[in-house]
Amino acid sequence: MDTTSTRAHDDIRTAPRALATEAVHAGRDDLARQGLHAPPIDLSTTYPSYDSRGEAARIDAFATTGAEPDGPPVYGRLGNPTVARFETALARLEGTEAAVAFASGMAALSAVLLVRGSMGLRHVVAVRPLYGCSDHLLTAGLLGSEVTWTDPAGVADALRPDTGLVLVESPANPTLAEVDLRAVAHACGSVPLLVDNTFATPVLQRPAEHGARLILHSATKYLGGHGDVLAGVVACDEEFAGRLRQVRFATGGVLHPLAGYLLLRGLSTLPVRVRAASATAAELVRRLATDPRVARVHYPRIGGAMVAFEVYGDPHEVIGAVRLITPAVSLGSVDTLIQHPASISHRIVDADDRRGAGVSDQLLRMSVGLEDVEDLWSDLDQALGRPVRGAGNCASNHEVPALAN
């Protein structure tokens, strides 16, 4: 059984393919020639080699450029064939030259910061809101970075000679605020723009097409899609991918092969899952936007399966009253999840900064799954309880978009 990298095999594709087709076939193009239908899981941590001189040369080459070594695998921390299949597939979906997978989304972001920091470029320009732990990593300077927070219009003015990165999340966690990626990329000049694309996925937006050089995913979410895998990935050009592989090798933030297998499997249904959940989310938004118990609804113009809404009553009572919907952190699974960001996902962010970014104490974030919309609404309806006396009319911060097929 051939377990080498799939890069050469993927070169057989000559014509552009639709995203739904890529989701099913990318990273798997060589399987039929091997007499396989399902991708193999390579659990080896090490690999035999009787050519120690040749292996030394390959390791030297990796140390110089970070390029994936030619020939058979060497060691699990250097690379894994199963994980490489997922990386190939994700790069195809995002429209980049390469992708590098890590043990978690935070490990992936940390690797990007370490790459830029190693070049003396420790300053980061960032736009709030971001995922709470991303915000904390930057604010606390845990990796020696320094951050300037700004709004999208202020990115160009915030740049310095030692700026190594501009970081945005769109739609943002948890308010679903959107950023004009093309405008921000233009403002960045030669500084790489990193877009956290976790909420949108390549089904709804491909940041590389708008000028982003780096695309970050918490692959734990929609890419895996079933709440059973922890992972992160950065899609980028091959030059930056080489540096990320070197950091991954040195720091050990590698993705387990079984996780790589689950992620590759998750990608095959990604377009179907995202579109189905998005249709349900849009219907829930329509109902929430006219509900007297809801003060405001947040929903991005590009659509998606994430919904945020502010209630007039006690948000903690809503969390405690759901029965079908699962009160839990994370998102992107086949089942619907709800959580209170100010208490959990963004608790680590300073309260004033949190509120300044639009994360109010009344805000609830819901990741809509694949359940029937009427069952979900029935659970939400009973969890919201009776209207609060004196509550005004609710308002949505965006019109509900027409969903693409």
Short mmCIF file of C-alpha atoms in Angstrom, two decimals:
data_model
loop_
_atom_site.label_atom_id
_atom_site.label_comp_id
_atom_site.label_asym_id
_atom_site.label_seq_id
_atom_site.Cartn_x
_atom_site.Cartn_y
_atom_site.Cartn_z
CA MET A 1 0.00 0.00 0.00
CA ASP A 2 1.41 3.36 -1.03
CA THR A 3 1.23 5.81 1.88
CA THR A 4 3.38 8.58 0.43
CA SER A 5 2.25 12.18 0.08
CA THR A 6 -0.67 12.78 -2.25
CA ARG A 7 0.83 15.86 -3.88
CA ALA A 8 2.08 14.04 -6.98
CA HIS A 9 -1.16 12.11 -7.36
CA ASP A 10 -3.21 15.29 -7.19
CA ASP A 11 -1.33 16.65 -10.19
CA ILE A 12 -3.47 14.38 -12.40
CA ARG A 13 -6.36 16.87 -12.09
CA THR A 14 -6.26 19.16 -15.10
CA ALA A 15 -9.68 20.84 -15.28
CA PRO A 16 -11.25 23.05 -12.60
CA ARG A 17 -13.82 21.29 -10.47
CA ALA A 18 -16.76 22.61 -8.48
CA LEU A 19 -16.30 23.00 -4.74
CA ALA A 20 -18.74 20.17 -4.00
CA THR A 21 -16.70 17.86 -6.24
CA GLU A 22 -13.40 18.93 -4.70
CA ALA A 23 -14.82 18.33 -1.23
CA VAL A 24 -15.47 14.70 -2.14
CA HIS A 25 -12.38 13.93 -4.23
CA ALA A 26 -9.48 16.20 -3.21
CA GLY A 27 -6.80 14.30 -1.33
CA ARG A 28 -8.16 10.98 -2.64
CA ASP A 29 -7.24 11.10 -6.34
CA ASP A 30 -4.72 8.26 -6.05
CA LEU A 31 -6.91 5.76 -4.18
CA ALA A 32 -8.38 3.90 -7.16
CA ARG A 33 -4.89 3.16 -8.54
CA GLN A 34 -4.03 1.58 -5.20
CA GLY A 35 -7.17 -0.55 -5.24
CA LEU A 36 -8.66 1.45 -2.36
CA HIS A 37 -11.93 3.29 -1.85
CA ALA A 38 -11.51 4.71 1.66
CA PRO A 39 -8.29 6.58 2.54
CA PRO A 40 -5.89 4.54 4.71
CA ILE A 41 -5.02 5.63 8.24
CA ASP A 42 -1.25 5.54 8.80
CA LEU A 43 -0.67 5.40 12.56
CA SER A 44 3.09 4.92 12.38
CA THR A 45 5.23 7.20 14.49
CA THR A 46 8.44 6.19 12.74
CA TYR A 47 9.45 4.55 9.46
CA PRO A 48 12.32 2.19 8.57
CA SER A 49 15.15 3.48 6.40
CA TYR A 50 18.25 1.61 5.31
CA ASP A 51 19.70 4.67 3.58
CA SER A 52 20.87 6.84 6.46
CA ARG A 53 22.88 9.12 4.17
CA GLY A 54 19.84 9.78 2.00
CA GLU A 55 17.67 10.34 5.04
CA ALA A 56 20.18 12.84 6.43
CA ALA A 57 20.07 14.77 3.17
CA ARG A 58 16.26 14.89 3.25
CA ILE A 59 16.27 16.15 6.83
CA ASP A 60 18.83 18.81 5.90
CA ALA A 61 16.59 19.92 3.03
CA PHE A 62 13.61 20.19 5.36
CA ALA A 63 15.62 22.24 7.83
CA THR A 64 16.50 24.68 5.05
CA THR A 65 13.09 25.23 3.43
CA GLY A 66 10.45 23.34 5.38
CA ALA A 67 9.36 21.64 2.17
CA GLU A 68 7.74 18.23 2.56
CA PRO A 69 10.48 15.60 2.21
CA ASP A 70 10.45 13.59 -1.00
CA GLY A 71 10.17 9.84 -0.74
CA PRO A 72 8.82 7.77 2.14
CA PRO A 73 7.92 9.32 5.50
CA VAL A 74 10.63 9.79 8.12
CA TYR A 75 9.05 10.47 11.50
CA GLY A 76 5.56 11.33 12.73
CA ARG A 77 6.52 14.81 13.89
CA LEU A 78 7.93 15.62 10.46
CA GLY A 79 4.78 14.64 8.60
CA ASN A 80 2.12 11.97 8.19
CA PRO A 81 0.55 10.67 4.94
CA THR A 82 -3.01 10.67 6.29
CA VAL A 83 -2.72 14.22 7.59
CA ALA A 84 -1.15 15.24 4.25
CA ARG A 85 -4.31 14.10 2.46
CA PHE A 86 -6.43 16.45 4.58
CA GLU A 87 -3.98 19.30 4.02
CA THR A 88 -4.10 18.78 0.26
CA ALA A 89 -7.89 18.75 0.26
CA LEU A 90 -8.27 21.87 2.43
CA ALA A 91 -5.80 23.81 0.27
CA ARG A 92 -7.87 22.89 -2.78
CA LEU A 93 -11.07 24.09 -1.15
CA GLU A 94 -9.51 27.40 -0.04
CA GLY A 95 -7.71 27.93 -3.35
CA THR A 96 -4.19 28.10 -1.89
CA GLU A 97 -0.95 26.34 -2.73
CA ALA A 98 -0.70 24.50 0.57
CA ALA A 99 -2.15 23.96 4.02
CA VAL A 100 -0.52 22.91 7.30
CA ALA A 101 -2.51 21.13 10.01
CA PHE A 102 -1.99 21.38 13.76
CA ALA A 103 -3.31 19.82 16.95
CA SER A 104 -5.78 22.69 17.51
CA GLY A 105 -6.82 26.04 16.13
CA MET A 106 -4.82 27.81 18.83
CA ALA A 107 -1.73 25.76 17.96
CA ALA A 108 -2.16 26.89 14.35
CA LEU A 109 -2.44 30.57 15.30
CA SER A 110 0.52 30.23 17.67
CA ALA A 111 2.63 28.80 14.85
CA VAL A 112 1.82 31.79 12.62
CA LEU A 113 2.84 34.21 15.38
CA LEU A 114 6.05 32.27 16.01
CA VAL A 115 6.96 32.34 12.31
CA ARG A 116 6.57 36.10 12.13
CA GLY A 117 8.18 36.66 15.52
CA SER A 118 11.24 34.67 14.46
CA MET A 119 11.72 37.27 11.72
CA GLY A 120 11.64 40.12 14.23
CA LEU A 121 8.07 41.04 13.24
CA ARG A 122 6.28 40.76 16.56
CA HIS A 123 3.71 43.51 16.14
CA VAL A 124 0.16 42.45 15.21
CA VAL A 125 -2.70 44.65 14.06
CA ALA A 126 -6.03 43.05 14.91
CA VAL A 127 -9.73 43.83 14.64
CA ARG A 128 -12.17 42.89 17.40
CA PRO A 129 -14.11 40.83 18.03
CA LEU A 130 -12.03 37.69 17.71
CA TYR A 131 -12.46 34.30 19.30
CA GLY A 132 -11.80 34.86 23.02
CA CYS A 133 -8.63 32.77 23.26
CA SER A 134 -7.17 34.43 20.15
CA ASP A 135 -7.86 37.80 21.76
CA HIS A 136 -6.20 36.66 24.99
CA LEU A 137 -3.16 35.22 23.23
CA LEU A 138 -2.50 38.58 21.59
CA THR A 139 -3.41 40.81 24.52
CA ALA A 140 -1.37 38.88 27.08
CA GLY A 141 1.68 38.77 24.79
CA LEU A 142 2.22 35.13 25.71
CA LEU A 143 4.37 34.56 22.62
CA GLY A 144 6.16 37.89 22.82
CA SER A 145 3.81 39.63 20.44
CA GLU A 146 2.48 43.17 20.77
CA VAL A 147 -0.99 44.02 19.50
CA THR A 148 -2.68 47.18 18.27
CA TRP A 149 -6.46 46.92 18.20
CA THR A 150 -8.24 48.93 15.54
CA ASP A 151 -11.34 48.98 13.40
CA PRO A 152 -11.07 47.91 9.74
CA ALA A 153 -10.75 51.50 8.54
CA GLY A 154 -7.74 52.06 10.80
CA VAL A 155 -5.60 49.14 9.66
CA ALA A 156 -3.30 51.12 7.37
CA ASP A 157 -2.59 53.76 10.03
CA ALA A 158 -1.84 51.08 12.64
CA LEU A 159 0.93 49.43 10.61
CA ARG A 160 4.54 49.78 11.80
CA PRO A 161 7.89 48.67 10.38
CA ASP A 162 7.81 45.67 12.75
CA THR A 163 4.21 44.68 11.95
CA GLY A 164 4.23 41.02 11.01
CA LEU A 165 0.55 40.29 10.69
CA VAL A 166 -2.94 41.74 10.37
CA LEU A 167 -5.59 39.51 11.90
CA VAL A 168 -9.35 39.62 11.33
CA GLU A 169 -12.18 37.15 11.81
CA SER A 170 -15.12 37.43 9.43
CA PRO A 171 -17.85 36.65 10.29
CA ALA A 172 -16.56 37.34 13.77
CA ASN A 173 -17.01 35.27 16.90
CA PRO A 174 -19.53 35.79 18.47
CA THR A 175 -21.25 38.88 17.00
CA LEU A 176 -21.01 37.71 13.37
CA ALA A 177 -19.72 41.14 12.31
CA GLU A 178 -18.28 41.10 8.80
CA VAL A 179 -15.20 42.77 7.36
CA ASP A 180 -14.60 43.90 3.78
CA LEU A 181 -11.71 41.53 3.22
CA ARG A 182 -10.60 43.03 -0.07
CA ALA A 183 -10.41 46.52 1.43
CA VAL A 184 -8.47 45.29 4.47
CA ALA A 185 -6.08 43.27 2.30
CA HIS A 186 -5.39 46.41 0.26
CA ALA A 187 -4.75 48.39 3.45
CA CYS A 188 -2.24 45.76 4.61
CA GLY A 189 0.16 46.44 1.76
CA SER A 190 2.98 43.91 2.04
CA VAL A 191 1.97 42.75 5.53
CA PRO A 192 0.23 39.34 5.42
CA LEU A 193 -3.48 39.37 6.18
CA LEU A 194 -4.67 36.40 8.22
CA VAL A 195 -8.41 35.72 8.07
CA ASP A 196 -10.02 33.37 10.56
CA ASN A 197 -12.51 31.66 8.23
CA THR A 198 -13.87 29.20 10.78
CA PHE A 199 -17.47 30.46 10.73
CA ALA A 200 -17.78 30.89 6.96
CA THR A 201 -15.78 27.89 5.72
CA PRO A 202 -14.70 27.85 2.05
CA VAL A 203 -18.32 27.02 1.20
CA LEU A 204 -19.39 30.61 1.91
CA GLN A 205 -16.16 32.56 1.33
CA ARG A 206 -12.59 32.00 0.15
CA PRO A 207 -10.46 34.79 1.64
CA ALA A 208 -7.52 34.10 -0.67
CA GLU A 209 -9.66 35.36 -3.55
CA HIS A 210 -9.91 38.71 -1.73
CA GLY A 211 -6.19 39.11 -1.04
CA ALA A 212 -5.66 37.24 2.23
CA ARG A 213 -2.34 35.40 2.39
CA LEU A 214 -3.21 33.23 5.39
CA ILE A 215 -6.53 31.50 6.15
CA LEU A 216 -7.02 30.03 9.61
CA HIS A 217 -9.56 27.40 10.65
CA SER A 218 -10.39 25.84 13.92
CA ALA A 219 -10.92 22.56 12.09
CA THR A 220 -12.63 21.29 15.24
CA LYS A 221 -15.73 23.11 14.00
CA TYR A 222 -17.27 22.81 10.54
CA LEU A 223 -14.40 21.04 8.79
CA GLY A 224 -14.69 18.07 11.14
CA GLY A 225 -18.39 18.68 11.54
CA HIS A 226 -19.31 16.05 14.11
CA GLY A 227 -17.88 17.29 17.39
CA ASP A 228 -15.37 14.44 17.65
CA VAL A 229 -12.05 15.88 16.49
CA LEU A 230 -9.76 18.68 17.75
CA ALA A 231 -7.60 20.36 15.10
CA GLY A 232 -6.45 23.55 13.43
CA VAL A 233 -5.15 24.36 9.97
CA VAL A 234 -3.61 27.26 8.07
CA ALA A 235 -4.08 27.51 4.30
CA CYS A 236 -1.37 29.60 2.61
CA ASP A 237 1.29 29.73 -0.07
CA GLU A 238 4.02 27.10 -0.13
CA GLU A 239 6.72 29.46 1.15
CA PHE A 240 4.83 30.24 4.35
CA ALA A 241 3.76 26.60 4.66
CA GLY A 242 7.42 25.59 4.81
CA ARG A 243 8.02 27.87 7.78
CA LEU A 244 4.89 26.57 9.50
CA ARG A 245 6.06 22.98 9.08
CA GLN A 246 9.38 23.88 10.66
CA VAL A 247 7.61 25.42 13.67
CA ARG A 248 5.31 22.41 13.91
CA PHE A 249 8.29 20.06 13.87
CA ALA A 250 10.15 22.07 16.50
CA THR A 251 7.21 22.64 18.85
CA GLY A 252 5.44 19.33 18.39
CA GLY A 253 1.94 20.69 17.72
CA VAL A 254 1.24 17.86 15.29
CA LEU A 255 -2.17 16.54 14.30
CA HIS A 256 -2.89 12.89 15.10
CA PRO A 257 -3.42 10.72 11.99
CA LEU A 258 -6.86 9.59 13.15
CA ALA A 259 -7.88 13.25 13.40
CA GLY A 260 -6.54 13.81 9.88
CA TYR A 261 -8.68 10.92 8.64
CA LEU A 262 -11.80 12.26 10.37
CA LEU A 263 -11.21 15.73 8.94
CA LEU A 264 -10.79 14.42 5.41
CA ARG A 265 -14.04 12.51 5.84
CA GLY A 266 -15.70 15.63 7.24
CA LEU A 267 -14.72 17.68 4.20
CA SER A 268 -16.63 15.34 1.90
CA THR A 269 -19.96 16.46 3.37
CA LEU A 270 -18.97 20.04 4.24
CA PRO A 271 -20.91 21.80 1.44
CA VAL A 272 -24.06 19.77 2.11
CA ARG A 273 -23.90 20.33 5.87
CA VAL A 274 -23.18 24.06 5.68
CA ARG A 275 -25.93 24.76 3.16
CA ALA A 276 -28.54 22.69 4.98
CA ALA A 277 -27.75 24.21 8.38
CA SER A 278 -27.64 27.70 6.83
CA ALA A 279 -31.15 27.31 5.44
CA THR A 280 -32.44 26.34 8.88
CA ALA A 281 -30.52 29.19 10.53
CA ALA A 282 -32.01 31.73 8.14
CA GLU A 283 -35.52 30.56 9.02
CA LEU A 284 -34.79 30.78 12.74
CA VAL A 285 -33.44 34.30 12.20
CA ARG A 286 -36.70 35.31 10.51
CA ARG A 287 -38.65 34.13 13.53
CA LEU A 288 -36.30 35.56 16.14
CA ALA A 289 -36.26 38.95 14.39
CA THR A 290 -39.98 39.44 15.07
CA ASP A 291 -40.07 37.87 18.52
CA PRO A 292 -40.86 40.34 21.34
CA ARG A 293 -38.58 38.43 23.70
CA VAL A 294 -35.54 39.14 21.51
CA ALA A 295 -33.89 42.56 21.53
CA ARG A 296 -31.59 42.11 18.56
CA VAL A 297 -30.57 39.46 16.07
CA HIS A 298 -27.11 39.22 14.48
CA TYR A 299 -26.73 37.32 11.21
CA PRO A 300 -24.09 37.81 8.50
CA ARG A 301 -24.90 38.93 4.97
CA ILE A 302 -23.10 35.91 3.53
CA GLY A 303 -25.42 33.61 5.48
CA GLY A 304 -24.19 30.61 7.41
CA ALA A 305 -25.27 28.40 10.28
CA MET A 306 -24.25 30.75 13.11
CA VAL A 307 -26.85 32.97 14.77
CA ALA A 308 -26.40 35.42 17.64
CA PHE A 309 -29.22 37.17 19.45
CA GLU A 310 -29.70 39.37 22.48
CA VAL A 311 -32.61 38.69 24.80
CA TYR A 312 -34.58 41.03 27.04
CA GLY A 313 -34.75 38.43 29.80
CA ASP A 314 -32.05 36.49 31.62
CA PRO A 315 -29.82 34.72 29.06
CA HIS A 316 -28.75 32.19 31.69
CA GLU A 317 -32.35 31.06 32.07
CA VAL A 318 -32.52 30.41 28.34
CA ILE A 319 -29.36 28.31 28.53
CA GLY A 320 -30.80 26.34 31.42
CA ALA A 321 -34.17 25.76 29.74
CA VAL A 322 -33.21 24.23 26.39
CA ARG A 323 -33.93 20.53 26.02
CA LEU A 324 -33.25 19.60 22.40
CA ILE A 325 -30.54 22.19 21.78
CA THR A 326 -27.30 21.38 23.58
CA PRO A 327 -25.91 24.05 25.94
CA ALA A 328 -22.21 23.73 25.13
CA VAL A 329 -19.20 25.57 23.74
CA SER A 330 -17.84 24.94 20.25
CA LEU A 331 -19.84 24.98 17.04
CA GLY A 332 -20.16 23.48 13.59
CA SER A 333 -21.48 20.08 14.64
CA VAL A 334 -24.48 18.24 13.24
CA ASP A 335 -26.45 19.10 16.38
CA THR A 336 -27.43 22.59 17.49
CA LEU A 337 -25.38 24.19 20.28
CA ILE A 338 -26.02 27.34 22.29
CA GLN A 339 -23.80 29.23 24.73
CA HIS A 340 -23.42 32.55 26.55
CA PRO A 341 -20.18 34.12 25.23
CA ALA A 342 -19.72 36.59 28.11
CA SER A 343 -19.62 33.65 30.51
CA ILE A 344 -17.64 31.12 28.49
CA SER A 345 -15.98 31.62 25.09
CA HIS A 346 -15.13 35.30 25.72
CA ARG A 347 -14.88 35.25 29.50
CA ILE A 348 -11.10 35.51 29.25
CA VAL A 349 -11.40 38.87 27.44
CA ASP A 350 -11.45 41.99 29.65
CA ALA A 351 -15.08 42.94 30.32
CA ASP A 352 -14.74 46.47 28.94
CA ASP A 353 -12.98 45.21 25.79
CA ARG A 354 -15.60 42.51 25.43
CA ARG A 355 -18.51 44.92 25.61
CA GLY A 356 -16.70 47.43 23.40
CA ALA A 357 -16.51 44.74 20.72
CA GLY A 358 -20.26 44.23 20.89
CA VAL A 359 -20.28 41.15 23.10
CA SER A 360 -23.03 42.20 25.48
CA ASP A 361 -24.06 40.32 28.60
CA GLN A 362 -27.43 39.62 26.94
CA LEU A 363 -25.91 37.95 23.88
CA LEU A 364 -26.42 34.26 23.11
CA ARG A 365 -24.57 32.45 20.31
CA MET A 366 -26.19 29.51 18.56
CA SER A 367 -24.61 27.06 16.13
CA VAL A 368 -27.48 25.63 14.11
CA GLY A 369 -27.25 21.96 13.24
CA LEU A 370 -29.16 19.59 11.01
CA GLU A 371 -32.30 19.05 13.07
CA ASP A 372 -35.75 19.90 11.73
CA VAL A 373 -36.43 23.63 11.97
CA GLU A 374 -39.80 23.16 13.68
CA ASP A 375 -38.26 21.04 16.44
CA LEU A 376 -35.55 23.64 17.00
CA TRP A 377 -38.04 26.49 17.09
CA SER A 378 -40.26 24.62 19.53
CA ASP A 379 -37.30 24.24 21.90
CA LEU A 380 -36.21 27.88 21.52
CA ASP A 381 -39.77 29.10 22.00
CA GLN A 382 -40.21 27.33 25.32
CA ALA A 383 -36.69 28.25 26.48
CA LEU A 384 -37.23 31.96 25.83
CA GLY A 385 -40.23 31.92 28.17
CA ARG A 386 -42.77 34.69 28.48
CA PRO A 387 -42.11 38.18 27.08
CA VAL A 388 -40.51 40.63 29.48
CA ARG A 389 -42.95 43.39 30.45
CA GLY A 390 -42.06 46.66 28.78
CA ALA A 391 -39.75 45.12 26.17
CA GLY A 392 -39.57 47.09 22.93
CA ASN A 393 -39.56 45.86 19.39
CA CYS A 394 -36.58 43.81 18.34
CA ALA A 395 -34.32 44.68 15.46
CA SER A 396 -32.00 42.72 13.21
CA ASN A 397 -28.61 44.19 12.35
CA HIS A 398 -28.76 42.65 8.88
CA GLU A 399 -31.43 41.63 6.48
CA VAL A 400 -31.75 37.89 6.08
CA PRO A 401 -29.83 37.07 2.90
CA ALA A 402 -31.01 34.97 0.02
CA LEU A 403 -29.13 31.71 0.36
CA ALA A 404 -27.09 30.35 -2.52
CA ASN A 405 -27.89 26.92 -3.84
#
